[in-house]
Coordinates of C-alpha atoms in Angstrom, one line a residue:
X207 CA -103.6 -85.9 82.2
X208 CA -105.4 -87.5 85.1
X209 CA -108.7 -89.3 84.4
X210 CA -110.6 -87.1 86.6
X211 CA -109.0 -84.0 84.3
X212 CA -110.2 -85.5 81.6
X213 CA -114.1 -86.4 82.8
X214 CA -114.0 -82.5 83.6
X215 CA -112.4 -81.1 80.3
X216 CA -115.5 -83.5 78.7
X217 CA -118.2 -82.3 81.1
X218 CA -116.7 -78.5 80.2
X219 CA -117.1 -79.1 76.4
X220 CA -120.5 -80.8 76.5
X221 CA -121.6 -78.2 78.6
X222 CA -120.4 -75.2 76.3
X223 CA -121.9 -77.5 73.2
X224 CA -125.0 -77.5 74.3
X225 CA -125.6 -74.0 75.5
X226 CA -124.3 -73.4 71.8
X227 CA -126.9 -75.4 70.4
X228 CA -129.5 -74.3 72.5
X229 CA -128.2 -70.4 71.0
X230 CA -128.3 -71.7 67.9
X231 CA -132.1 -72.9 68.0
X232 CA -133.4 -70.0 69.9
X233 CA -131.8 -68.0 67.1
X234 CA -133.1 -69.9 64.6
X235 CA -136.3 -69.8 65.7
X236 CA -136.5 -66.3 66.3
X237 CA -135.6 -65.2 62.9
X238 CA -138.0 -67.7 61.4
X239 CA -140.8 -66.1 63.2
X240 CA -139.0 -62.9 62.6
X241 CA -139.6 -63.7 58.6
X242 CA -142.5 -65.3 58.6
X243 CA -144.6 -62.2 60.2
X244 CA -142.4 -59.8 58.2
X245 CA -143.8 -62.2 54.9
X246 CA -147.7 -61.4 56.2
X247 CA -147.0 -58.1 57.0
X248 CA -145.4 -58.1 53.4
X249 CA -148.6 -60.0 51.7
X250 CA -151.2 -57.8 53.8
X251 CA -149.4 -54.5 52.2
X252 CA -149.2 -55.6 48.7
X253 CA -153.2 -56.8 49.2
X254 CA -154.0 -53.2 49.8
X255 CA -152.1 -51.2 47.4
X256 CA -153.9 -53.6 44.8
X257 CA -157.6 -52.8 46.8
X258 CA -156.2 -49.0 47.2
X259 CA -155.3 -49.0 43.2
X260 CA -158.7 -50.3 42.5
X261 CA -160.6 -47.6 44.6
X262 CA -159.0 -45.2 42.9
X263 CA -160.2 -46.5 39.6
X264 CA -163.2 -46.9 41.0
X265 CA -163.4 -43.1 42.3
X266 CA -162.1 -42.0 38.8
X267 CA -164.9 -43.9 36.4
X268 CA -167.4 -42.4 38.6
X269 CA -166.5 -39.2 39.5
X270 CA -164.6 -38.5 35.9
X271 CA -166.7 -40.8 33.5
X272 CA -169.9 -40.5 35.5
X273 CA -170.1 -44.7 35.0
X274 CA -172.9 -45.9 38.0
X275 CA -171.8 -49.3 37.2
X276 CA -167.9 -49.6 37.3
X277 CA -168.1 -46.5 39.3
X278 CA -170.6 -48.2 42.0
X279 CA -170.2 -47.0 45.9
X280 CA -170.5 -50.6 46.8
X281 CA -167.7 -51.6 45.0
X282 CA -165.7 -49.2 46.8
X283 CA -167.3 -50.0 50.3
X284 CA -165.8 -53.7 49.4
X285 CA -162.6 -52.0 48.8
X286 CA -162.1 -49.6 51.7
X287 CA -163.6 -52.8 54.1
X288 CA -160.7 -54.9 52.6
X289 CA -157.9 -52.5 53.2
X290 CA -159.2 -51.7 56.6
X291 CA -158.8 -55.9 57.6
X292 CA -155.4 -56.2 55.6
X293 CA -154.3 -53.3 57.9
X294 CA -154.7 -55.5 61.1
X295 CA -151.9 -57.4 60.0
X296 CA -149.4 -54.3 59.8
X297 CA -148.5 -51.8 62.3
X298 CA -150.5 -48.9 64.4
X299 CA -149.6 -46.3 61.8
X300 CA -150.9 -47.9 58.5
X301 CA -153.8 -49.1 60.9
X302 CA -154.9 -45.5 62.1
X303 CA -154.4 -45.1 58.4
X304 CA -156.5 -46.9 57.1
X305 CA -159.1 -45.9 59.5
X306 CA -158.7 -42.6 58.5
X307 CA -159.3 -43.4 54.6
X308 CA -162.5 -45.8 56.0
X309 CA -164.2 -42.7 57.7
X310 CA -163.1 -40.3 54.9
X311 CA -164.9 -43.0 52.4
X312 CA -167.6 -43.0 54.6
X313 CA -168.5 -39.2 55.1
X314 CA -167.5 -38.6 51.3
X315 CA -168.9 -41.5 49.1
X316 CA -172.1 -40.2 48.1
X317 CA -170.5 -37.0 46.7
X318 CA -168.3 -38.5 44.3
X319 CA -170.2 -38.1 41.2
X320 CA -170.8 -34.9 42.0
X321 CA -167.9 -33.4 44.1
X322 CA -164.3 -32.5 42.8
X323 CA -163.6 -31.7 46.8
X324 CA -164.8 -35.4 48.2
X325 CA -162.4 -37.2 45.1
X326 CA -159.5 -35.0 46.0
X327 CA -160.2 -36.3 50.2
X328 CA -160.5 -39.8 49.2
X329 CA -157.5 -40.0 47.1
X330 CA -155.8 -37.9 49.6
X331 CA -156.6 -40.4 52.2
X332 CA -155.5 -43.2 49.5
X333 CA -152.0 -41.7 48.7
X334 CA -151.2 -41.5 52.7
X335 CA -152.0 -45.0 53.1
X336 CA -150.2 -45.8 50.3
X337 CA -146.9 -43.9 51.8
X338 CA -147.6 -45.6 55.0
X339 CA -147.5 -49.2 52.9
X340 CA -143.9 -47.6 51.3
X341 CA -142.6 -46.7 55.1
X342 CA -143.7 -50.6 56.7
X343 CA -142.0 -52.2 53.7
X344 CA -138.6 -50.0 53.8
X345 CA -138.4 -50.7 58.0
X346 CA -139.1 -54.8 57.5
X347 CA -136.1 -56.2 58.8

């Protein structure tokens, strides 16, 4: 093999080792950003099945137990206001969501001492954001 055969066959396989490596990183670091928003997305979700768990405690003592303390609106407002800003971290369906279950708490939280109807439309709201949590965390890749 001549010299100049040679130079070539080692330009050739430097070349085809770098555009390898250079794969190899961009890979890399897509599927580390890949994980890392599917492990905030993941977080974000189980942050609002814990707030959505305690709202509907919350709804329960009040509307069931007629308790003005554990039961308190406020508490709930907290609550709904948390689930709303986990949301922002998931997708536009658990977004819209939670959205929905913020204006449902919002038209319905003074009648939930009272009101068998406004309970059963706030944990309605609650269970569909709930099975929008379940869908997100089945898709994650």
């Amino acid at each position: 093999m001549k010299l100049s055969e040679k130079i070539r066959l080692y330009q050739l396989s430097l070349i085809a080792s770098m555009l390898f490596a250079f794969v190899g990183f961009a890979y890399n670091a897509w599927r580390l950003e890949v994980s890392e928003q599917n492990n905030n997305i993941r977080t974000a979700c189980f942050e609002m099945l814990k707030e959505l768990a305690q709202l509907e405690q919350l709804i329960y003592v009040a509307h069931y137990d007629q308790n003005k303390t554990e039961g308190s609106p406020r508490k709930g407002w907290i609550s709904v206001g948390l689930i709303n800003d986990f949301s922002y971290l998931t997708n536009g369906d658990l977004q819209q969501s939670a959205r929905t279950l913020k204006t449902t708490w919002n038209n319905n939280w003074q009648n939930i001492y009272a009101s068998t109807q406004a309970v059963d439309l706030v944990v309605k709201d609650i269970d569909s954001v709930r099975s929008e949590i379940k869908r997100l965390l089945n898709d994650l890749e």
